[in-house]
């Protein structure tokens, strides 16, 4: 059931600490939160922050950065709404795909399919998260995913 008291809006520079805190509480990395070339959303319930999600933008594709919902707001469909906000935004940008790294969950329910790590690293070499992995000579753990996008959809 969708919580009607939840609002999702684009985050701005004033929201950086809040978005970072939500991501950290979910155990997600927060480097480059709200950096240039990124878009983040903040979800609030009755004015209180309860979730966040972000995209890092490349040339014709984006990287999903953190889908985080605080425990008090889980089970209301908020995670789905956040992911779909990011998908619709990427479609409106004209992206051909959204990629992501995940340490858990079945992202197939959101239209994602597993792809090799090399595909993600090659498609988005200049996004903050991938630059950070390369600078540390690390590889992201978990599974890599891609969701093809309908480039004719309009931005919501």
Short mmCIF file of N, CA and C in Angstrom, two decimals:
data_model
loop_
_atom_site.label_atom_id
_atom_site.label_comp_id
_atom_site.label_asym_id
_atom_site.label_seq_id
_atom_site.Cartn_x
_atom_site.Cartn_y
_atom_site.Cartn_z
N UNK A 1 0.84 -1.18 0.00
CA UNK A 1 0.00 0.00 0.00
C UNK A 1 0.89 1.25 0.00
N UNK A 2 0.55 2.22 -0.82
CA UNK A 2 1.33 3.44 -0.93
C UNK A 2 0.96 4.40 0.18
N UNK A 3 1.97 4.94 0.84
CA UNK A 3 1.78 5.91 1.91
C UNK A 3 1.56 7.28 1.28
N UNK A 4 0.37 7.82 1.42
CA UNK A 4 0.02 9.10 0.79
C UNK A 4 0.71 10.29 1.45
N UNK A 5 1.27 10.12 2.65
CA UNK A 5 1.96 11.22 3.33
C UNK A 5 3.42 11.34 2.90
N UNK A 6 3.86 10.47 1.99
CA UNK A 6 5.24 10.51 1.53
C UNK A 6 5.33 11.35 0.27
N UNK A 7 6.30 12.25 0.26
CA UNK A 7 6.59 13.09 -0.89
C UNK A 7 8.00 12.78 -1.37
N UNK A 8 8.20 12.73 -2.68
CA UNK A 8 9.52 12.54 -3.26
C UNK A 8 9.83 13.78 -4.08
N UNK A 9 11.00 14.35 -3.81
CA UNK A 9 11.40 15.55 -4.54
C UNK A 9 12.88 15.48 -4.86
N UNK A 10 13.30 16.26 -5.87
CA UNK A 10 14.71 16.35 -6.19
C UNK A 10 15.45 16.95 -4.99
N UNK A 11 16.58 16.37 -4.67
CA UNK A 11 17.40 16.90 -3.59
C UNK A 11 18.28 18.01 -4.14
N UNK A 12 18.62 18.96 -3.28
CA UNK A 12 19.54 20.02 -3.67
C UNK A 12 20.71 20.05 -2.70
N UNK A 13 21.62 20.99 -2.87
CA UNK A 13 22.84 21.05 -2.06
C UNK A 13 22.53 21.11 -0.56
N UNK A 14 21.41 21.73 -0.19
CA UNK A 14 21.04 21.81 1.23
C UNK A 14 20.65 20.46 1.82
N UNK A 15 20.38 19.48 0.97
CA UNK A 15 19.96 18.15 1.42
C UNK A 15 21.13 17.16 1.54
N UNK A 16 22.34 17.60 1.23
CA UNK A 16 23.47 16.67 1.17
C UNK A 16 23.65 15.89 2.48
N UNK A 17 23.65 16.56 3.61
CA UNK A 17 23.85 15.86 4.89
C UNK A 17 22.73 14.85 5.16
N UNK A 18 21.51 15.21 4.82
CA UNK A 18 20.37 14.32 5.04
C UNK A 18 20.46 13.09 4.14
N UNK A 19 20.73 13.30 2.85
CA UNK A 19 20.86 12.19 1.92
C UNK A 19 22.01 11.29 2.36
N UNK A 20 23.13 11.87 2.74
CA UNK A 20 24.29 11.10 3.19
C UNK A 20 23.94 10.26 4.41
N UNK A 21 23.25 10.84 5.37
CA UNK A 21 22.87 10.10 6.58
C UNK A 21 21.97 8.92 6.25
N UNK A 22 20.99 9.12 5.39
CA UNK A 22 20.07 8.04 5.02
C UNK A 22 20.84 6.91 4.33
N UNK A 23 21.73 7.27 3.42
CA UNK A 23 22.53 6.26 2.72
C UNK A 23 23.43 5.50 3.70
N UNK A 24 24.07 6.23 4.61
CA UNK A 24 24.94 5.59 5.59
C UNK A 24 24.16 4.64 6.50
N UNK A 25 22.97 5.05 6.92
CA UNK A 25 22.15 4.19 7.78
C UNK A 25 21.76 2.90 7.07
N UNK A 26 21.71 2.95 5.74
CA UNK A 26 21.38 1.76 4.95
C UNK A 26 22.63 0.95 4.61
N UNK A 27 23.80 1.42 5.06
CA UNK A 27 25.04 0.71 4.80
C UNK A 27 25.61 0.94 3.42
N UNK A 28 25.21 2.03 2.78
CA UNK A 28 25.66 2.33 1.42
C UNK A 28 26.81 3.34 1.44
N UNK A 29 27.64 3.31 0.40
CA UNK A 29 28.72 4.28 0.29
C UNK A 29 28.14 5.65 -0.05
N UNK A 30 28.80 6.67 0.44
CA UNK A 30 28.25 8.01 0.27
C UNK A 30 29.21 9.00 -0.38
N UNK A 31 30.37 8.50 -0.82
CA UNK A 31 31.28 9.43 -1.48
C UNK A 31 30.61 9.96 -2.75
N UNK A 32 30.81 11.23 -3.01
CA UNK A 32 30.29 11.92 -4.19
C UNK A 32 28.78 12.13 -4.16
N UNK A 33 28.17 12.03 -2.98
CA UNK A 33 26.73 12.33 -2.88
C UNK A 33 26.49 13.77 -3.32
N UNK A 34 25.57 13.95 -4.23
CA UNK A 34 25.21 15.25 -4.80
C UNK A 34 26.38 15.96 -5.49
N UNK A 35 27.33 15.18 -5.99
CA UNK A 35 28.44 15.76 -6.75
C UNK A 35 27.95 16.22 -8.12
N UNK A 36 28.77 17.00 -8.79
CA UNK A 36 28.43 17.44 -10.14
C UNK A 36 28.23 16.21 -11.02
N UNK A 37 27.21 16.24 -11.86
CA UNK A 37 26.91 15.11 -12.74
C UNK A 37 26.05 14.05 -12.08
N UNK A 38 25.43 14.40 -10.96
CA UNK A 38 24.54 13.46 -10.28
C UNK A 38 23.19 14.12 -10.03
N UNK A 39 22.19 13.29 -9.82
CA UNK A 39 20.86 13.74 -9.43
C UNK A 39 20.41 12.83 -8.30
N UNK A 40 19.90 13.43 -7.23
CA UNK A 40 19.40 12.66 -6.09
C UNK A 40 17.97 13.09 -5.77
N UNK A 41 17.24 12.16 -5.17
CA UNK A 41 15.89 12.42 -4.70
C UNK A 41 15.85 12.15 -3.21
N UNK A 42 15.00 12.89 -2.54
CA UNK A 42 14.78 12.72 -1.11
C UNK A 42 13.31 12.46 -0.89
N UNK A 43 13.03 11.43 -0.11
CA UNK A 43 11.64 11.11 0.24
C UNK A 43 11.40 11.53 1.67
N UNK A 44 10.27 12.20 1.89
CA UNK A 44 9.90 12.61 3.24
C UNK A 44 8.50 12.11 3.56
N UNK A 45 8.29 11.81 4.82
CA UNK A 45 6.96 11.46 5.31
C UNK A 45 6.62 12.48 6.39
N UNK A 46 5.54 13.20 6.17
CA UNK A 46 5.13 14.26 7.10
C UNK A 46 6.30 15.19 7.41
N UNK A 47 7.10 15.50 6.38
CA UNK A 47 8.21 16.43 6.52
C UNK A 47 9.51 15.83 7.03
N UNK A 48 9.50 14.56 7.44
CA UNK A 48 10.71 13.91 7.98
C UNK A 48 11.34 13.03 6.90
N UNK A 49 12.66 13.12 6.72
CA UNK A 49 13.32 12.31 5.69
C UNK A 49 13.23 10.82 6.01
N UNK A 50 12.85 10.02 4.99
CA UNK A 50 12.70 8.57 5.19
C UNK A 50 13.35 7.75 4.08
N UNK A 51 13.83 8.39 3.02
CA UNK A 51 14.43 7.63 1.94
C UNK A 51 15.17 8.53 0.96
N UNK A 52 16.05 7.91 0.17
CA UNK A 52 16.81 8.66 -0.84
C UNK A 52 17.29 7.69 -1.92
N UNK A 53 17.57 8.26 -3.07
CA UNK A 53 18.13 7.51 -4.19
C UNK A 53 18.87 8.50 -5.07
N UNK A 54 19.84 8.00 -5.84
CA UNK A 54 20.59 8.89 -6.71
C UNK A 54 20.95 8.24 -8.04
N UNK A 55 21.31 9.08 -8.98
CA UNK A 55 21.83 8.66 -10.28
C UNK A 55 23.11 9.44 -10.56
N UNK A 56 24.11 8.73 -11.08
CA UNK A 56 25.30 9.37 -11.60
C UNK A 56 25.19 9.29 -13.12
N UNK A 57 25.36 10.41 -13.79
CA UNK A 57 25.09 10.47 -15.22
C UNK A 57 26.35 10.32 -16.07
N UNK A 58 26.24 9.48 -17.08
CA UNK A 58 27.28 9.32 -18.08
C UNK A 58 26.75 9.79 -19.42
N UNK A 59 27.41 9.39 -20.46
CA UNK A 59 27.02 9.76 -21.81
C UNK A 59 25.99 8.76 -22.33
N UNK A 60 24.71 9.08 -22.17
CA UNK A 60 23.64 8.22 -22.66
C UNK A 60 23.24 7.10 -21.73
N UNK A 61 23.78 7.10 -20.52
CA UNK A 61 23.44 6.09 -19.52
C UNK A 61 23.67 6.67 -18.14
N UNK A 62 23.06 6.08 -17.14
CA UNK A 62 23.23 6.52 -15.76
C UNK A 62 23.50 5.32 -14.86
N UNK A 63 24.11 5.61 -13.71
CA UNK A 63 24.41 4.60 -12.70
C UNK A 63 23.56 4.88 -11.48
N UNK A 64 22.74 3.92 -11.10
CA UNK A 64 21.90 4.06 -9.91
C UNK A 64 22.79 4.03 -8.68
N UNK A 65 22.64 5.02 -7.82
CA UNK A 65 23.43 5.11 -6.61
C UNK A 65 22.53 5.07 -5.40
N UNK A 66 22.50 3.96 -4.75
CA UNK A 66 21.82 3.84 -3.48
C UNK A 66 20.32 4.04 -3.53
N UNK A 67 19.61 3.01 -3.22
CA UNK A 67 18.17 3.10 -3.00
C UNK A 67 18.00 2.79 -1.51
N UNK A 68 17.76 3.81 -0.72
CA UNK A 68 17.73 3.63 0.73
C UNK A 68 16.41 4.08 1.31
N UNK A 69 15.79 3.21 2.09
CA UNK A 69 14.56 3.53 2.80
C UNK A 69 14.77 3.17 4.27
N UNK A 70 14.53 4.13 5.15
CA UNK A 70 14.71 3.86 6.58
C UNK A 70 13.71 2.79 7.04
N UNK A 71 14.08 2.01 8.06
CA UNK A 71 13.20 0.92 8.53
C UNK A 71 11.77 1.37 8.86
N UNK A 72 11.61 2.57 9.36
CA UNK A 72 10.27 3.05 9.74
C UNK A 72 9.35 3.27 8.55
N UNK A 73 9.93 3.32 7.33
CA UNK A 73 9.12 3.60 6.14
C UNK A 73 9.06 2.40 5.19
N UNK A 74 9.66 1.30 5.57
CA UNK A 74 9.65 0.13 4.69
C UNK A 74 8.28 -0.52 4.66
N UNK A 75 8.00 -1.20 3.53
CA UNK A 75 6.74 -1.91 3.39
C UNK A 75 5.61 -1.07 2.85
N UNK A 76 5.90 0.17 2.50
CA UNK A 76 4.85 1.06 1.99
C UNK A 76 4.96 1.31 0.50
N UNK A 77 5.91 0.64 -0.17
CA UNK A 77 6.10 0.86 -1.60
C UNK A 77 7.04 2.01 -1.93
N UNK A 78 7.65 2.60 -0.90
CA UNK A 78 8.51 3.75 -1.12
C UNK A 78 9.75 3.39 -1.95
N UNK A 79 10.36 2.26 -1.69
CA UNK A 79 11.52 1.85 -2.47
C UNK A 79 11.19 1.78 -3.95
N UNK A 80 10.04 1.19 -4.25
CA UNK A 80 9.60 1.10 -5.65
C UNK A 80 9.41 2.50 -6.24
N UNK A 81 8.78 3.38 -5.49
CA UNK A 81 8.55 4.75 -5.98
C UNK A 81 9.87 5.48 -6.23
N UNK A 82 10.85 5.30 -5.34
CA UNK A 82 12.15 5.94 -5.54
C UNK A 82 12.83 5.42 -6.80
N UNK A 83 12.85 4.11 -6.96
CA UNK A 83 13.49 3.52 -8.15
C UNK A 83 12.80 4.03 -9.41
N UNK A 84 11.48 4.05 -9.42
CA UNK A 84 10.77 4.49 -10.61
C UNK A 84 10.97 5.98 -10.88
N UNK A 85 11.16 6.79 -9.85
CA UNK A 85 11.49 8.20 -10.06
C UNK A 85 12.81 8.33 -10.81
N UNK A 86 13.80 7.53 -10.42
CA UNK A 86 15.09 7.55 -11.09
C UNK A 86 14.98 7.04 -12.52
N UNK A 87 14.22 5.96 -12.72
CA UNK A 87 14.04 5.40 -14.07
C UNK A 87 13.38 6.43 -14.98
N UNK A 88 12.32 7.06 -14.51
CA UNK A 88 11.62 8.05 -15.34
C UNK A 88 12.52 9.24 -15.67
N UNK A 89 13.32 9.66 -14.70
CA UNK A 89 14.23 10.78 -14.94
C UNK A 89 15.26 10.40 -16.02
N UNK A 90 15.84 9.20 -15.90
CA UNK A 90 16.82 8.75 -16.88
C UNK A 90 16.20 8.63 -18.27
N UNK A 91 14.96 8.16 -18.33
CA UNK A 91 14.26 8.10 -19.62
C UNK A 91 14.11 9.50 -20.20
N UNK A 92 13.73 10.44 -19.37
CA UNK A 92 13.57 11.82 -19.82
C UNK A 92 14.86 12.45 -20.29
N UNK A 93 15.98 12.01 -19.73
CA UNK A 93 17.30 12.47 -20.18
C UNK A 93 17.67 11.89 -21.53
N UNK A 94 16.96 10.84 -21.93
CA UNK A 94 17.28 10.15 -23.17
C UNK A 94 18.28 9.02 -22.99
N UNK A 95 18.50 8.61 -21.74
CA UNK A 95 19.43 7.51 -21.49
C UNK A 95 18.94 6.23 -22.16
N UNK A 96 19.88 5.43 -22.62
CA UNK A 96 19.55 4.14 -23.22
C UNK A 96 19.45 3.06 -22.16
N UNK A 97 20.08 3.30 -20.97
CA UNK A 97 20.08 2.29 -19.91
C UNK A 97 20.45 2.90 -18.57
N UNK A 98 20.06 2.19 -17.51
CA UNK A 98 20.53 2.46 -16.15
C UNK A 98 21.30 1.22 -15.71
N UNK A 99 22.45 1.45 -15.11
CA UNK A 99 23.28 0.37 -14.58
C UNK A 99 23.35 0.51 -13.06
N UNK A 100 23.75 -0.58 -12.41
CA UNK A 100 23.92 -0.51 -10.95
C UNK A 100 24.77 -1.66 -10.45
N UNK A 101 25.32 -1.45 -9.25
CA UNK A 101 26.01 -2.50 -8.50
C UNK A 101 25.10 -2.82 -7.32
N UNK A 102 24.97 -4.10 -6.99
CA UNK A 102 24.12 -4.48 -5.86
C UNK A 102 24.72 -5.64 -5.11
N UNK A 103 24.64 -5.55 -3.79
CA UNK A 103 25.13 -6.65 -2.95
C UNK A 103 23.99 -7.54 -2.50
N UNK A 104 22.79 -7.29 -2.98
CA UNK A 104 21.66 -8.14 -2.61
C UNK A 104 20.39 -7.75 -3.33
N UNK A 105 19.41 -8.61 -3.25
CA UNK A 105 18.11 -8.33 -3.84
C UNK A 105 18.00 -8.79 -5.27
N UNK A 106 16.78 -8.98 -5.70
CA UNK A 106 16.48 -9.36 -7.07
C UNK A 106 15.97 -8.13 -7.80
N UNK A 107 16.85 -7.48 -8.52
CA UNK A 107 16.48 -6.26 -9.24
C UNK A 107 15.75 -6.56 -10.53
N UNK A 108 15.56 -7.85 -10.84
CA UNK A 108 14.78 -8.23 -12.00
C UNK A 108 13.35 -7.76 -11.91
N UNK A 109 12.84 -7.61 -10.69
CA UNK A 109 11.46 -7.14 -10.51
C UNK A 109 11.29 -5.68 -10.95
N UNK A 110 12.42 -4.97 -11.10
CA UNK A 110 12.39 -3.58 -11.58
C UNK A 110 12.79 -3.49 -13.04
N UNK A 111 12.90 -4.63 -13.71
CA UNK A 111 13.27 -4.63 -15.12
C UNK A 111 14.77 -4.67 -15.38
N UNK A 112 15.57 -4.89 -14.33
CA UNK A 112 17.01 -4.99 -14.50
C UNK A 112 17.38 -6.43 -14.85
N UNK A 113 18.48 -6.58 -15.57
CA UNK A 113 19.03 -7.89 -15.89
C UNK A 113 20.51 -7.87 -15.54
N UNK A 114 21.03 -9.01 -15.12
CA UNK A 114 22.45 -9.08 -14.76
C UNK A 114 23.32 -8.94 -16.00
N UNK A 115 24.41 -8.19 -15.84
CA UNK A 115 25.38 -8.00 -16.91
C UNK A 115 26.78 -8.12 -16.32
N UNK A 116 27.78 -8.40 -17.16
CA UNK A 116 29.15 -8.47 -16.65
C UNK A 116 29.64 -7.12 -16.12
N UNK A 117 30.50 -7.15 -15.13
CA UNK A 117 31.07 -5.94 -14.56
C UNK A 117 31.73 -5.07 -15.62
N UNK A 118 32.41 -5.68 -16.56
CA UNK A 118 33.11 -4.92 -17.61
C UNK A 118 32.16 -4.05 -18.41
N UNK A 119 30.92 -4.48 -18.58
CA UNK A 119 29.94 -3.68 -19.32
C UNK A 119 29.67 -2.38 -18.57
N UNK A 120 29.41 -2.48 -17.28
CA UNK A 120 29.10 -1.28 -16.48
C UNK A 120 30.32 -0.35 -16.44
N UNK A 121 31.49 -0.91 -16.17
CA UNK A 121 32.70 -0.10 -16.09
C UNK A 121 33.00 0.58 -17.42
N UNK A 122 32.72 -0.10 -18.53
CA UNK A 122 32.97 0.47 -19.84
C UNK A 122 31.96 1.51 -20.26
N UNK A 123 30.71 1.33 -19.86
CA UNK A 123 29.65 2.27 -20.25
C UNK A 123 29.70 3.58 -19.47
N UNK A 124 30.20 3.54 -18.24
CA UNK A 124 30.15 4.72 -17.38
C UNK A 124 31.52 5.03 -16.75
N UNK A 125 32.56 5.14 -17.55
CA UNK A 125 33.91 5.27 -16.99
C UNK A 125 34.15 6.55 -16.20
N UNK A 126 33.38 7.58 -16.44
CA UNK A 126 33.64 8.87 -15.80
C UNK A 126 32.67 9.23 -14.68
N UNK A 127 31.84 8.29 -14.26
CA UNK A 127 30.95 8.59 -13.14
C UNK A 127 31.74 8.55 -11.84
N UNK A 128 31.32 9.32 -10.83
CA UNK A 128 32.08 9.39 -9.58
C UNK A 128 32.35 8.04 -8.92
N UNK A 129 31.37 7.15 -8.88
CA UNK A 129 31.57 5.88 -8.20
C UNK A 129 32.61 5.03 -8.93
N UNK A 130 32.56 4.97 -10.24
CA UNK A 130 33.51 4.16 -10.99
C UNK A 130 34.90 4.78 -10.93
N UNK A 131 35.00 6.10 -10.99
CA UNK A 131 36.30 6.76 -10.82
C UNK A 131 36.89 6.43 -9.45
N UNK A 132 36.04 6.41 -8.41
CA UNK A 132 36.52 6.10 -7.05
C UNK A 132 37.03 4.66 -6.97
N UNK A 133 36.32 3.71 -7.56
CA UNK A 133 36.79 2.32 -7.58
C UNK A 133 38.15 2.23 -8.27
N UNK A 134 38.28 2.88 -9.41
CA UNK A 134 39.54 2.82 -10.15
C UNK A 134 40.68 3.48 -9.37
N UNK A 135 40.40 4.61 -8.72
CA UNK A 135 41.44 5.30 -7.94
C UNK A 135 41.95 4.43 -6.80
N UNK A 136 41.08 3.60 -6.23
CA UNK A 136 41.47 2.72 -5.13
C UNK A 136 41.91 1.34 -5.62
N UNK A 137 41.93 1.16 -6.94
CA UNK A 137 42.24 -0.15 -7.54
C UNK A 137 41.36 -1.25 -6.96
N UNK A 138 40.08 -0.93 -6.79
CA UNK A 138 39.10 -1.89 -6.26
C UNK A 138 38.10 -2.27 -7.34
N UNK A 139 37.45 -3.38 -7.08
CA UNK A 139 36.32 -3.81 -7.90
C UNK A 139 35.09 -3.78 -7.02
N UNK A 140 33.97 -3.29 -7.55
CA UNK A 140 32.75 -3.35 -6.75
C UNK A 140 32.36 -4.80 -6.48
N UNK A 141 31.86 -5.05 -5.28
CA UNK A 141 31.40 -6.40 -4.95
C UNK A 141 29.97 -6.60 -5.39
N UNK A 142 29.50 -7.80 -5.32
CA UNK A 142 28.11 -8.10 -5.63
C UNK A 142 27.86 -8.32 -7.10
N UNK A 143 26.65 -8.00 -7.50
CA UNK A 143 26.16 -8.25 -8.84
C UNK A 143 26.02 -6.95 -9.60
N UNK A 144 26.26 -6.98 -10.89
CA UNK A 144 26.07 -5.80 -11.74
C UNK A 144 24.80 -5.99 -12.58
N UNK A 145 24.06 -4.91 -12.70
CA UNK A 145 22.75 -4.96 -13.35
C UNK A 145 22.61 -3.84 -14.38
N UNK A 146 21.70 -4.06 -15.33
CA UNK A 146 21.37 -3.07 -16.34
C UNK A 146 19.87 -3.12 -16.62
N UNK A 147 19.28 -1.96 -16.77
CA UNK A 147 17.88 -1.88 -17.20
C UNK A 147 17.86 -1.06 -18.48
N UNK A 148 17.48 -1.69 -19.60
CA UNK A 148 17.33 -0.91 -20.83
C UNK A 148 16.15 0.04 -20.68
N UNK A 149 16.27 1.20 -21.32
CA UNK A 149 15.22 2.21 -21.20
C UNK A 149 14.60 2.53 -22.55
N UNK A 150 13.32 2.86 -22.49
CA UNK A 150 12.59 3.36 -23.65
C UNK A 150 12.95 4.83 -23.77
N UNK A 151 13.75 5.16 -24.77
CA UNK A 151 14.26 6.53 -24.91
C UNK A 151 13.19 7.51 -25.37
N UNK A 152 12.01 7.03 -25.69
CA UNK A 152 10.96 7.96 -26.16
C UNK A 152 10.06 8.41 -25.02
N UNK A 153 10.25 7.85 -23.81
CA UNK A 153 9.42 8.25 -22.68
C UNK A 153 9.75 9.66 -22.25
N UNK A 154 8.77 10.34 -21.69
CA UNK A 154 9.01 11.72 -21.23
C UNK A 154 9.37 11.74 -19.76
N UNK A 155 10.10 12.80 -19.36
CA UNK A 155 10.53 12.95 -17.98
C UNK A 155 9.33 13.25 -17.10
N UNK A 156 9.28 12.53 -15.95
CA UNK A 156 8.17 12.74 -15.01
C UNK A 156 8.54 13.74 -13.95
#
